[in-house]
mmCIF file of N, CA and C in Angstrom:
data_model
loop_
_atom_site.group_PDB
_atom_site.id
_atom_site.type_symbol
_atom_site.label_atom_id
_atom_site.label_comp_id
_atom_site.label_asym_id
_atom_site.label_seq_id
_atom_site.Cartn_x
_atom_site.Cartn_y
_atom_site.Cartn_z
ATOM 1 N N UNK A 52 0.833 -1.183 0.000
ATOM 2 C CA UNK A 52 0.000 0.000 0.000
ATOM 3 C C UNK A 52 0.877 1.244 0.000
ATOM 4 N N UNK A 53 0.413 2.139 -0.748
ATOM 5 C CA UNK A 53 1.285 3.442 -0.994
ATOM 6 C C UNK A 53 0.222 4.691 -0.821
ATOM 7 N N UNK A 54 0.173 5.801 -0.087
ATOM 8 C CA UNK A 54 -0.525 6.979 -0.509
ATOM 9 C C UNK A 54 0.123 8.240 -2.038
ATOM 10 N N UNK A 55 -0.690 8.763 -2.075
ATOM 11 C CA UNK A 55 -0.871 9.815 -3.142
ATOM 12 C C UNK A 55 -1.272 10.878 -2.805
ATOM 13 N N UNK A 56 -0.820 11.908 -2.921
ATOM 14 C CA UNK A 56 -1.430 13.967 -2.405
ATOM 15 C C UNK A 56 -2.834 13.572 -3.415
ATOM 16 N N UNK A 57 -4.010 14.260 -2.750
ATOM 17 C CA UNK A 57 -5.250 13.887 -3.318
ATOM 18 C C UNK A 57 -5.294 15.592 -3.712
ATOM 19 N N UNK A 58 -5.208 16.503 -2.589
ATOM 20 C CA UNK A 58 -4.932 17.999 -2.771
ATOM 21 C C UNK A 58 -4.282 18.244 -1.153
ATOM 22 N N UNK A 59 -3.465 19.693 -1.759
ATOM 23 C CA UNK A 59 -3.039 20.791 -0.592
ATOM 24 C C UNK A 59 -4.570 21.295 -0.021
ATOM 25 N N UNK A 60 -4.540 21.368 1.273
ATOM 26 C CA UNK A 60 -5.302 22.477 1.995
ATOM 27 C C UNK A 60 -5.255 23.423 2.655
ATOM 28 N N UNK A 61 -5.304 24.758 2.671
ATOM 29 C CA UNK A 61 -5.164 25.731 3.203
ATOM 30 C C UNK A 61 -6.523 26.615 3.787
ATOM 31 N N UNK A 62 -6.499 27.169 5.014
ATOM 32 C CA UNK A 62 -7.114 26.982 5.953
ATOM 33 C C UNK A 62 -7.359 28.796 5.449
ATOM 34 N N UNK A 63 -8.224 29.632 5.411
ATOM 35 C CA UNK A 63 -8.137 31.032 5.113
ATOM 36 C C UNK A 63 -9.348 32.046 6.112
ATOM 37 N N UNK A 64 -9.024 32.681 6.624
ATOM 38 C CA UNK A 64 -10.111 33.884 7.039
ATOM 39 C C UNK A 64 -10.797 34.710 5.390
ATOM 40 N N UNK A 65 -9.691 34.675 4.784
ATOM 41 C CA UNK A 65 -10.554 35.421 3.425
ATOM 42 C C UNK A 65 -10.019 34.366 2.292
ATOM 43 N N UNK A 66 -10.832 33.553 1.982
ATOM 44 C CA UNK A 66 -10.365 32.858 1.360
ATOM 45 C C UNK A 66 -10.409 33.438 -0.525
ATOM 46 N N UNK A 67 -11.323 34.143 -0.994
ATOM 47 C CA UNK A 67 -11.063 34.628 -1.935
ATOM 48 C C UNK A 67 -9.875 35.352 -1.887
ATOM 49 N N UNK A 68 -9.393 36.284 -1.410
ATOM 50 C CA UNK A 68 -7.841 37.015 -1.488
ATOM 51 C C UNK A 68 -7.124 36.046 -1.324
ATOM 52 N N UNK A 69 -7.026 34.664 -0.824
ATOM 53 C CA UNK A 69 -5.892 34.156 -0.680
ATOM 54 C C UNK A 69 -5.971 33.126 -2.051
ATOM 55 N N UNK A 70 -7.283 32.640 -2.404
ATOM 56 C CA UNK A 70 -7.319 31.848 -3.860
ATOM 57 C C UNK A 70 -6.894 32.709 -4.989
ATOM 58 N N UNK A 71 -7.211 34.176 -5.177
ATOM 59 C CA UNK A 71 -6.440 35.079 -6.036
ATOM 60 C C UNK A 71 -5.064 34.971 -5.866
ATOM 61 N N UNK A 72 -4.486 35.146 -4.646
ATOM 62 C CA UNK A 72 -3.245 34.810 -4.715
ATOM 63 C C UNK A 72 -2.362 34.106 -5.249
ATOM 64 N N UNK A 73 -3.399 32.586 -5.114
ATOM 65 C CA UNK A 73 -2.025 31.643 -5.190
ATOM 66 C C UNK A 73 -2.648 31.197 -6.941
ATOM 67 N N UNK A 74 -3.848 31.783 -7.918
ATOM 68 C CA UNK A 74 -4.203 31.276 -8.822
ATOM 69 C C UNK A 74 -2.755 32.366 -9.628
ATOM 70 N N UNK A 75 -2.821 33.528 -9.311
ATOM 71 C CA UNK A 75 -1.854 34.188 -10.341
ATOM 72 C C UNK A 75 -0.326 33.348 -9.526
ATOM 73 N N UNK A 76 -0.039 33.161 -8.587
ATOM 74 C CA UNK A 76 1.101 32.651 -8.220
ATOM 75 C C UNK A 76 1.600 31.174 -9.152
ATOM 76 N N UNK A 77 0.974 30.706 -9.178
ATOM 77 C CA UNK A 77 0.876 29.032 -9.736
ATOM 78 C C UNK A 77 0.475 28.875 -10.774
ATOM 79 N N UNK A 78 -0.031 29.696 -11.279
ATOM 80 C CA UNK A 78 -1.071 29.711 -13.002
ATOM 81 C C UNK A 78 -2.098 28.278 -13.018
ATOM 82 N N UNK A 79 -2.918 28.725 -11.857
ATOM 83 C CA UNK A 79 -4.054 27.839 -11.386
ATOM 84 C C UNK A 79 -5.177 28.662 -11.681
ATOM 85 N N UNK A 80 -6.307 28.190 -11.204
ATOM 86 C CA UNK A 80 -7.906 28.537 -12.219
ATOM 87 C C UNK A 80 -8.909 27.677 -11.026
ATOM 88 N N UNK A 81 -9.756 28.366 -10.632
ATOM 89 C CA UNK A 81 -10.685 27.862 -9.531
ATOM 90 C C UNK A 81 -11.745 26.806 -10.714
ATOM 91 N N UNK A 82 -11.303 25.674 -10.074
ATOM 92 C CA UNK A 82 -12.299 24.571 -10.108
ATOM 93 C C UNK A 82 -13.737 24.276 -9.943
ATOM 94 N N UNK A 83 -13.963 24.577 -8.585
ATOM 95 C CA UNK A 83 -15.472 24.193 -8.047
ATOM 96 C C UNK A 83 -15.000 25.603 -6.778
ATOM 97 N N UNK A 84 -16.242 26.068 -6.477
ATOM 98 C CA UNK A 84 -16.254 27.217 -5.125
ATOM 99 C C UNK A 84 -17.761 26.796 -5.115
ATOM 100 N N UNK A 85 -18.095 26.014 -3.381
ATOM 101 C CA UNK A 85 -19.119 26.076 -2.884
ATOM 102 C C UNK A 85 -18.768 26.711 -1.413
ATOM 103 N N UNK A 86 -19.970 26.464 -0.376
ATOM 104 C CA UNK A 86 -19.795 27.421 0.705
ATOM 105 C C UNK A 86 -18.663 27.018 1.390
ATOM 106 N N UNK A 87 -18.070 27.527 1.874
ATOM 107 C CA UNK A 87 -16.019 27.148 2.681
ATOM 108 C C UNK A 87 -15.497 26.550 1.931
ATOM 109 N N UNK A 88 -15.277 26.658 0.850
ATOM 110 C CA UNK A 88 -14.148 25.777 -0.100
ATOM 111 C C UNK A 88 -14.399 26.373 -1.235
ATOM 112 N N UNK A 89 -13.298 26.765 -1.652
ATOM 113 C CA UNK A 89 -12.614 27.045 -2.841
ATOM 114 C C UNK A 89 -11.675 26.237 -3.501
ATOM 115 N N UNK A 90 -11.758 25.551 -4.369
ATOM 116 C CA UNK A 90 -10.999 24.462 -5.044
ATOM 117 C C UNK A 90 -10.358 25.149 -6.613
ATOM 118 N N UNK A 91 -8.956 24.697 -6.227
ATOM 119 C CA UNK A 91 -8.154 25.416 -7.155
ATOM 120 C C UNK A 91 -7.647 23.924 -8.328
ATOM 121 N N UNK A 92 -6.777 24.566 -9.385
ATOM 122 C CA UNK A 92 -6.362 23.300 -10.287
ATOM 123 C C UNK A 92 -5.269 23.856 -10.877
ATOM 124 N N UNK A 93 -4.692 23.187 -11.663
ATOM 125 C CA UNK A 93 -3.155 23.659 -12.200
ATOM 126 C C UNK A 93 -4.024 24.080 -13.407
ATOM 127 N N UNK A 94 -3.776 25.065 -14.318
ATOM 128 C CA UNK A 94 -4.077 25.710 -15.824
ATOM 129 C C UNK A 94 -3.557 24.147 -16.909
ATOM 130 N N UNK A 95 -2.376 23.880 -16.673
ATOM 131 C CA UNK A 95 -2.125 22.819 -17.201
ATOM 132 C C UNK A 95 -1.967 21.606 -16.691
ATOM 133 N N UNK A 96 -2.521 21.436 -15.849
ATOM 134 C CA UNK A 96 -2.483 20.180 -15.141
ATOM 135 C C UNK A 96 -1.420 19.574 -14.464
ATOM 136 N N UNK A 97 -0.532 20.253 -14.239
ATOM 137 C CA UNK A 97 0.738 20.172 -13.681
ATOM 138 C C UNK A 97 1.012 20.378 -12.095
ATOM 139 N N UNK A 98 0.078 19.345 -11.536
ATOM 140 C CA UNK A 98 0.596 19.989 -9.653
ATOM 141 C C UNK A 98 -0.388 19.618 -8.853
ATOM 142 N N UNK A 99 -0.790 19.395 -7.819
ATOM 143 C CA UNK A 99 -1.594 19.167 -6.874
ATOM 144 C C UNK A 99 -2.536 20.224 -7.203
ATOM 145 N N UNK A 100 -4.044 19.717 -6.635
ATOM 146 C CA UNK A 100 -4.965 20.852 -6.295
ATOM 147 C C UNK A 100 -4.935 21.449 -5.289
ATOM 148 N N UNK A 101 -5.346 22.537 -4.868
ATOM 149 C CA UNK A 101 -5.519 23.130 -3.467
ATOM 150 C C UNK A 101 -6.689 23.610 -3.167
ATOM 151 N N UNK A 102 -7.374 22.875 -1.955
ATOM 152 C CA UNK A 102 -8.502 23.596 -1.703
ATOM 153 C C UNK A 102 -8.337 24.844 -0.430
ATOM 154 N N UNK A 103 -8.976 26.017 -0.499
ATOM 155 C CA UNK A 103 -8.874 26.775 -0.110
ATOM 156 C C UNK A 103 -10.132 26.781 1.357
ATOM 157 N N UNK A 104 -9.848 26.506 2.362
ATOM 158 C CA UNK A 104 -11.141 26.110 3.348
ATOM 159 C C UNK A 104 -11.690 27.262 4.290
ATOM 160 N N UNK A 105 -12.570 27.910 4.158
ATOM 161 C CA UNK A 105 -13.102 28.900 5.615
ATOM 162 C C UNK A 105 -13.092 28.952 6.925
ATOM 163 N N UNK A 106 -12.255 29.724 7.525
ATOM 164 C CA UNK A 106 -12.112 29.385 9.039
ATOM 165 C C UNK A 106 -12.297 30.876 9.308
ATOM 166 N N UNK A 107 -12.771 30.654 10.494
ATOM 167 C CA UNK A 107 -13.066 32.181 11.766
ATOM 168 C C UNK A 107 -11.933 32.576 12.159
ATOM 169 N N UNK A 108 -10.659 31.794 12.048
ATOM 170 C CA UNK A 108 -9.864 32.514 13.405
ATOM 171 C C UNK A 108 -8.384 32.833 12.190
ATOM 172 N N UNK A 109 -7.137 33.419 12.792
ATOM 173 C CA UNK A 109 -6.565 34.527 11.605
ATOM 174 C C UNK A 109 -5.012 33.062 12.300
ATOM 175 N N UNK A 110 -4.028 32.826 11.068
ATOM 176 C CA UNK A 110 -3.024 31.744 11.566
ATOM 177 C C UNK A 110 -1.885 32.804 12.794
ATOM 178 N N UNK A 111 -1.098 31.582 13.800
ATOM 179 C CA UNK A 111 -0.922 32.520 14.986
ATOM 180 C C UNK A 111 0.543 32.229 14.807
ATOM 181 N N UNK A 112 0.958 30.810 14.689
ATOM 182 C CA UNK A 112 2.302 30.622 14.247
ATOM 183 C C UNK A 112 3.085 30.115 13.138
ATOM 184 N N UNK A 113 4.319 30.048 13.593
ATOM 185 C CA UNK A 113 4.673 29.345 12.161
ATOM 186 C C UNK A 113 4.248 28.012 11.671
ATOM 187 N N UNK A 114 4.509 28.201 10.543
ATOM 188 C CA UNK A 114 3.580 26.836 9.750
ATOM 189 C C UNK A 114 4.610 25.553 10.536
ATOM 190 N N UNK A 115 3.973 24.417 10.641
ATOM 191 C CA UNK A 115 5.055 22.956 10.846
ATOM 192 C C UNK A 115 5.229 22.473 9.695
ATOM 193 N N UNK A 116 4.247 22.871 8.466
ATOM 194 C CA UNK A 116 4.661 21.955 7.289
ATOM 195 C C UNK A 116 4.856 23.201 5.813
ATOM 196 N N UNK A 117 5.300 22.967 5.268
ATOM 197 C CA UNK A 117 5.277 24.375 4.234
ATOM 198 C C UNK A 117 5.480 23.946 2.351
ATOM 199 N N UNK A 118 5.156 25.148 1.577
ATOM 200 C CA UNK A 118 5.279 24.438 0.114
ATOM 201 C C UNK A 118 6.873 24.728 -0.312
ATOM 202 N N UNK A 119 7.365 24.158 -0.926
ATOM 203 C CA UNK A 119 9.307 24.481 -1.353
ATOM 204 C C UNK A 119 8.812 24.535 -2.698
ATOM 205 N N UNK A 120 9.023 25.725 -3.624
ATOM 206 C CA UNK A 120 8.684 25.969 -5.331
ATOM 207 C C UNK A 120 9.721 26.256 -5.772
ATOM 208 N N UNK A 121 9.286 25.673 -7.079
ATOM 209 C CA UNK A 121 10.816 26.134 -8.015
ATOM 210 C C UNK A 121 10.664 26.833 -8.826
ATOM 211 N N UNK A 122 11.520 28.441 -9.698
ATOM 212 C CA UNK A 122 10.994 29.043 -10.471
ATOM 213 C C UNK A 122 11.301 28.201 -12.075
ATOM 214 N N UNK A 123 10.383 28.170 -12.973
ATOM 215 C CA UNK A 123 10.254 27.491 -14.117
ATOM 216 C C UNK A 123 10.085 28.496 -15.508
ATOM 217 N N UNK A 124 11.046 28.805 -16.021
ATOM 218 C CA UNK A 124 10.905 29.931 -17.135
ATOM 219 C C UNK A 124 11.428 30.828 -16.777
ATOM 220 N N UNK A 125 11.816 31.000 -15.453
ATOM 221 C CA UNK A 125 12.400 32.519 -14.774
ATOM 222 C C UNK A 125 13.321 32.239 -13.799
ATOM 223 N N UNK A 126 14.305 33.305 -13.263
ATOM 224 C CA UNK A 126 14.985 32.620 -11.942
ATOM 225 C C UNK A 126 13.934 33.281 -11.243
ATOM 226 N N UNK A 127 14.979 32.636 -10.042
ATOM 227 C CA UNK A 127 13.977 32.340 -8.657
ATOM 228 C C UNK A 127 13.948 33.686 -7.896
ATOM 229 N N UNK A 128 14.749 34.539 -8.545
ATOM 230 C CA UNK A 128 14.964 35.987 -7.734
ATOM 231 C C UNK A 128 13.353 36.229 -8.864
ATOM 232 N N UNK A 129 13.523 36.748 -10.047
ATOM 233 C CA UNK A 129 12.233 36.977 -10.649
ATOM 234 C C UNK A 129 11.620 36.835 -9.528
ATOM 235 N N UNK A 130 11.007 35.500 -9.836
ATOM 236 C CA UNK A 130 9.637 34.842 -9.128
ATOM 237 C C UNK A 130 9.329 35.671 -7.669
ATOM 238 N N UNK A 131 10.536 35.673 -7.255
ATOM 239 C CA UNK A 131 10.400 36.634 -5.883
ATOM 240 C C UNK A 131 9.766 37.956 -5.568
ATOM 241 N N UNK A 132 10.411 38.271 -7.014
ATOM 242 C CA UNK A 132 9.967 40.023 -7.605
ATOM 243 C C UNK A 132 8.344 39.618 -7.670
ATOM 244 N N UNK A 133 7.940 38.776 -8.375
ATOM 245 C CA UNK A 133 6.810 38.473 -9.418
ATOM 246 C C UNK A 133 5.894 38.557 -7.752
ATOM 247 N N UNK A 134 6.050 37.316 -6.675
ATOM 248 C CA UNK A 134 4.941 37.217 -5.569
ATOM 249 C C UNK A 134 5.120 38.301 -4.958
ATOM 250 N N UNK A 135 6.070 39.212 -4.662
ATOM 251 C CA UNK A 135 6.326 39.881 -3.760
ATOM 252 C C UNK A 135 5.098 41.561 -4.399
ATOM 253 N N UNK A 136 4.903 41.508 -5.395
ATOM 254 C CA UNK A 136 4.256 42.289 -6.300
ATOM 255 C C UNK A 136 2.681 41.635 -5.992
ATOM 256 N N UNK A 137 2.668 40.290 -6.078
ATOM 257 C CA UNK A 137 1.485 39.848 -6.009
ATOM 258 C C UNK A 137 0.353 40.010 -4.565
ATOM 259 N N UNK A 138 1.445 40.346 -3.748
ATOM 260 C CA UNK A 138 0.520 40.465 -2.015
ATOM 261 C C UNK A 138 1.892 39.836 -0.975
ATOM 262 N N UNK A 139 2.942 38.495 -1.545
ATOM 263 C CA UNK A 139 3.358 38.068 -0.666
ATOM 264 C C UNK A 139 4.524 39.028 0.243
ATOM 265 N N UNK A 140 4.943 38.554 1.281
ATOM 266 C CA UNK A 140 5.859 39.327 2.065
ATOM 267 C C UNK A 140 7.105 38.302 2.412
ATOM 268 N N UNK A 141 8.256 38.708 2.792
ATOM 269 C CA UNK A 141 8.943 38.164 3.265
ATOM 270 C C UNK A 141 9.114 37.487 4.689
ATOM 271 N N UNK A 142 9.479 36.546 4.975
ATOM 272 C CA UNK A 142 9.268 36.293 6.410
ATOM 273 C C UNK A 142 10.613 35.435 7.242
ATOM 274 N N UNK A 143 10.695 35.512 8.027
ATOM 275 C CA UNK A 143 11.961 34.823 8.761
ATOM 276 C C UNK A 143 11.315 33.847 9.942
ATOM 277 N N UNK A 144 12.375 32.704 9.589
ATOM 278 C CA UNK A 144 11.462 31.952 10.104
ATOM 279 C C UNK A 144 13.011 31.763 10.935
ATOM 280 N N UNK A 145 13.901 32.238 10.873
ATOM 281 C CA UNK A 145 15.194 31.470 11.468
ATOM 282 C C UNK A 145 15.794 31.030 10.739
ATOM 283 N N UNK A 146 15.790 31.094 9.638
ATOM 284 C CA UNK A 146 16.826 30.968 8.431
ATOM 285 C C UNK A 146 18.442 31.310 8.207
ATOM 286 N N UNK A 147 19.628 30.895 7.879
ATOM 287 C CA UNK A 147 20.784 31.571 7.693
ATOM 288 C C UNK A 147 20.719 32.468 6.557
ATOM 289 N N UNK A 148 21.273 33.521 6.661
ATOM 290 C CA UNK A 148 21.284 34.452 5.642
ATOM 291 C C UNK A 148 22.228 33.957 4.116
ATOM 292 N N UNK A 149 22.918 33.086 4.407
ATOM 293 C CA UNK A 149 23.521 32.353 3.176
ATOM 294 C C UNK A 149 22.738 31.060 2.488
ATOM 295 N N UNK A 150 21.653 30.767 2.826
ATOM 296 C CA UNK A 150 20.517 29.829 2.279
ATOM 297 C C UNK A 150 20.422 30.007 0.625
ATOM 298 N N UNK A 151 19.850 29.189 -0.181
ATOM 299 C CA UNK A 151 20.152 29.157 -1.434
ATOM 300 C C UNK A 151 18.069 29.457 -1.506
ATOM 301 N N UNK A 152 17.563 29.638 -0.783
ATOM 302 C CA UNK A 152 16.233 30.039 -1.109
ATOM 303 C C UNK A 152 16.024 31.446 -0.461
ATOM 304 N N UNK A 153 14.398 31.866 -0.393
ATOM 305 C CA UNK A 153 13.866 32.716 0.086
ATOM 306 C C UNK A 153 12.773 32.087 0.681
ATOM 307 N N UNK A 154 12.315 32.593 1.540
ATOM 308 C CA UNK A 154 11.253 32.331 2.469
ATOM 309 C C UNK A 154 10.014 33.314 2.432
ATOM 310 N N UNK A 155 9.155 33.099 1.716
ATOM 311 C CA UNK A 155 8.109 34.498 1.660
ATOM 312 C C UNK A 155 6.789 33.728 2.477
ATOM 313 N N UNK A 156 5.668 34.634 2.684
ATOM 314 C CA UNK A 156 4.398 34.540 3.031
ATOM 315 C C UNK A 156 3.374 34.838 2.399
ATOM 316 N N UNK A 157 2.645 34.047 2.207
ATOM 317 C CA UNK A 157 1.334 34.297 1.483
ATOM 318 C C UNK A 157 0.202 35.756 2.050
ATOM 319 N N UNK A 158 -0.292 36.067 1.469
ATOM 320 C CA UNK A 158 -1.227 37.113 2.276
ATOM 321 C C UNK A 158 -1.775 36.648 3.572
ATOM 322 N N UNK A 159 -1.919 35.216 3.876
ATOM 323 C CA UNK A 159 -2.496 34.923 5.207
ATOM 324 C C UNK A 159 -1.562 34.896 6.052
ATOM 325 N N UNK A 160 -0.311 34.597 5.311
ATOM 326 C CA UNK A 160 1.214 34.068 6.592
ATOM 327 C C UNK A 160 1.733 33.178 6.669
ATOM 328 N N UNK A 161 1.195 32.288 5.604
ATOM 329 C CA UNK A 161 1.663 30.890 5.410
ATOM 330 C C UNK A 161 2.804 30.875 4.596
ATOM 331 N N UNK A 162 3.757 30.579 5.279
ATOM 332 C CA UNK A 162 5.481 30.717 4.571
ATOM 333 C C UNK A 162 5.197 29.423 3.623
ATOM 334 N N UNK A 163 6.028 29.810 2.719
ATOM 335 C CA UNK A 163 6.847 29.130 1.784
ATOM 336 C C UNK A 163 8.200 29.966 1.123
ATOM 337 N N UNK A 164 8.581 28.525 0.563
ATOM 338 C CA UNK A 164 10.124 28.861 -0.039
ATOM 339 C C UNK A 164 10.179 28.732 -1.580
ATOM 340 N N UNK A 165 10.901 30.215 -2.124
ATOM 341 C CA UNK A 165 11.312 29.600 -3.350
ATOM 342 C C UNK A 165 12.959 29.697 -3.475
ATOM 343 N N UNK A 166 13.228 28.250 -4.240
ATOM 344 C CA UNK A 166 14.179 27.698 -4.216
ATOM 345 C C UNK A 166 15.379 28.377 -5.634
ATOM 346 N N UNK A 167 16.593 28.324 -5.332
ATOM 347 C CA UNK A 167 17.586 28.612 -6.034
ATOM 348 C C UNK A 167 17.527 30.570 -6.247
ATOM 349 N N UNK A 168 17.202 30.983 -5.056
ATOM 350 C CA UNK A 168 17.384 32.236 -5.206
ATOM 351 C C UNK A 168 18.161 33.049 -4.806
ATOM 352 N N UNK A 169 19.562 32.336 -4.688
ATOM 353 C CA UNK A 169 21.011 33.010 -4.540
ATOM 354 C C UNK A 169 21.932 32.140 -5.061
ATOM 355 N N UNK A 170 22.834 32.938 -6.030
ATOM 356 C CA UNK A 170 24.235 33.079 -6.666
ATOM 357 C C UNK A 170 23.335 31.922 -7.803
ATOM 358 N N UNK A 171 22.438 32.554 -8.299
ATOM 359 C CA UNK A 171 21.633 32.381 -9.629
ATOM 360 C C UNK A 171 22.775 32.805 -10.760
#
């Protein structure tokens, strides 16, 4: 027996601003949106889905589990430029400053990394 990612879930107080987010981030396209869920898809079919879920309360710490992306067509500094334009922020999670990624946050706060974004 083996498992398979069925989809990512992400937990949102505004979940439309955060499905805008990550549809221009990922070049994803909302699937199905019924009440608390927003279901996202790859444009080309390339990647896990993510459903986007409704919650009352706003995230308090750092994530325990997180997404690691790679830039594809662009370097990874771009891509940085590109989310950082899009809503995301930078964030420190305790990182060394000589790391070969970046660590940003989604509009809710949910860190992730994009990868190969030093001595590109």
């Amino acid at each position: 027996m083996t498992l398979s990612f069925a989809q990512i879930a992400l937990d949102s107080v505004e979940p439309r601003r955060l499905a805008e987010f990550w549809i221009q981030a990922l070049n994803y396209r909302v699937d199905e949106e019924e009440e608390g869920v927003i279901s996202l898809v790859p444009r080309n079919g390339d990647g896990p889905p993510i459903d986007i879920l409704t919650v009352p309360e706003h995230k308090t710490v750092k994530n325990r589990l997180h997404l690691d992306l790679r830039a594809t067509g662009s370097t990874g500094s771009e891509e940085v430029r590109r989310l950082l334009d899009l809503g995301a922020v930078r964030a420190d999670v305790g990182q060394n400053p000589d790391v070969t990624w970046t660590v940003l946050a989604d509009p809710e706060g949910n860190e992730f990394c994009v990868l190969g974004t030093s001595g590109e």
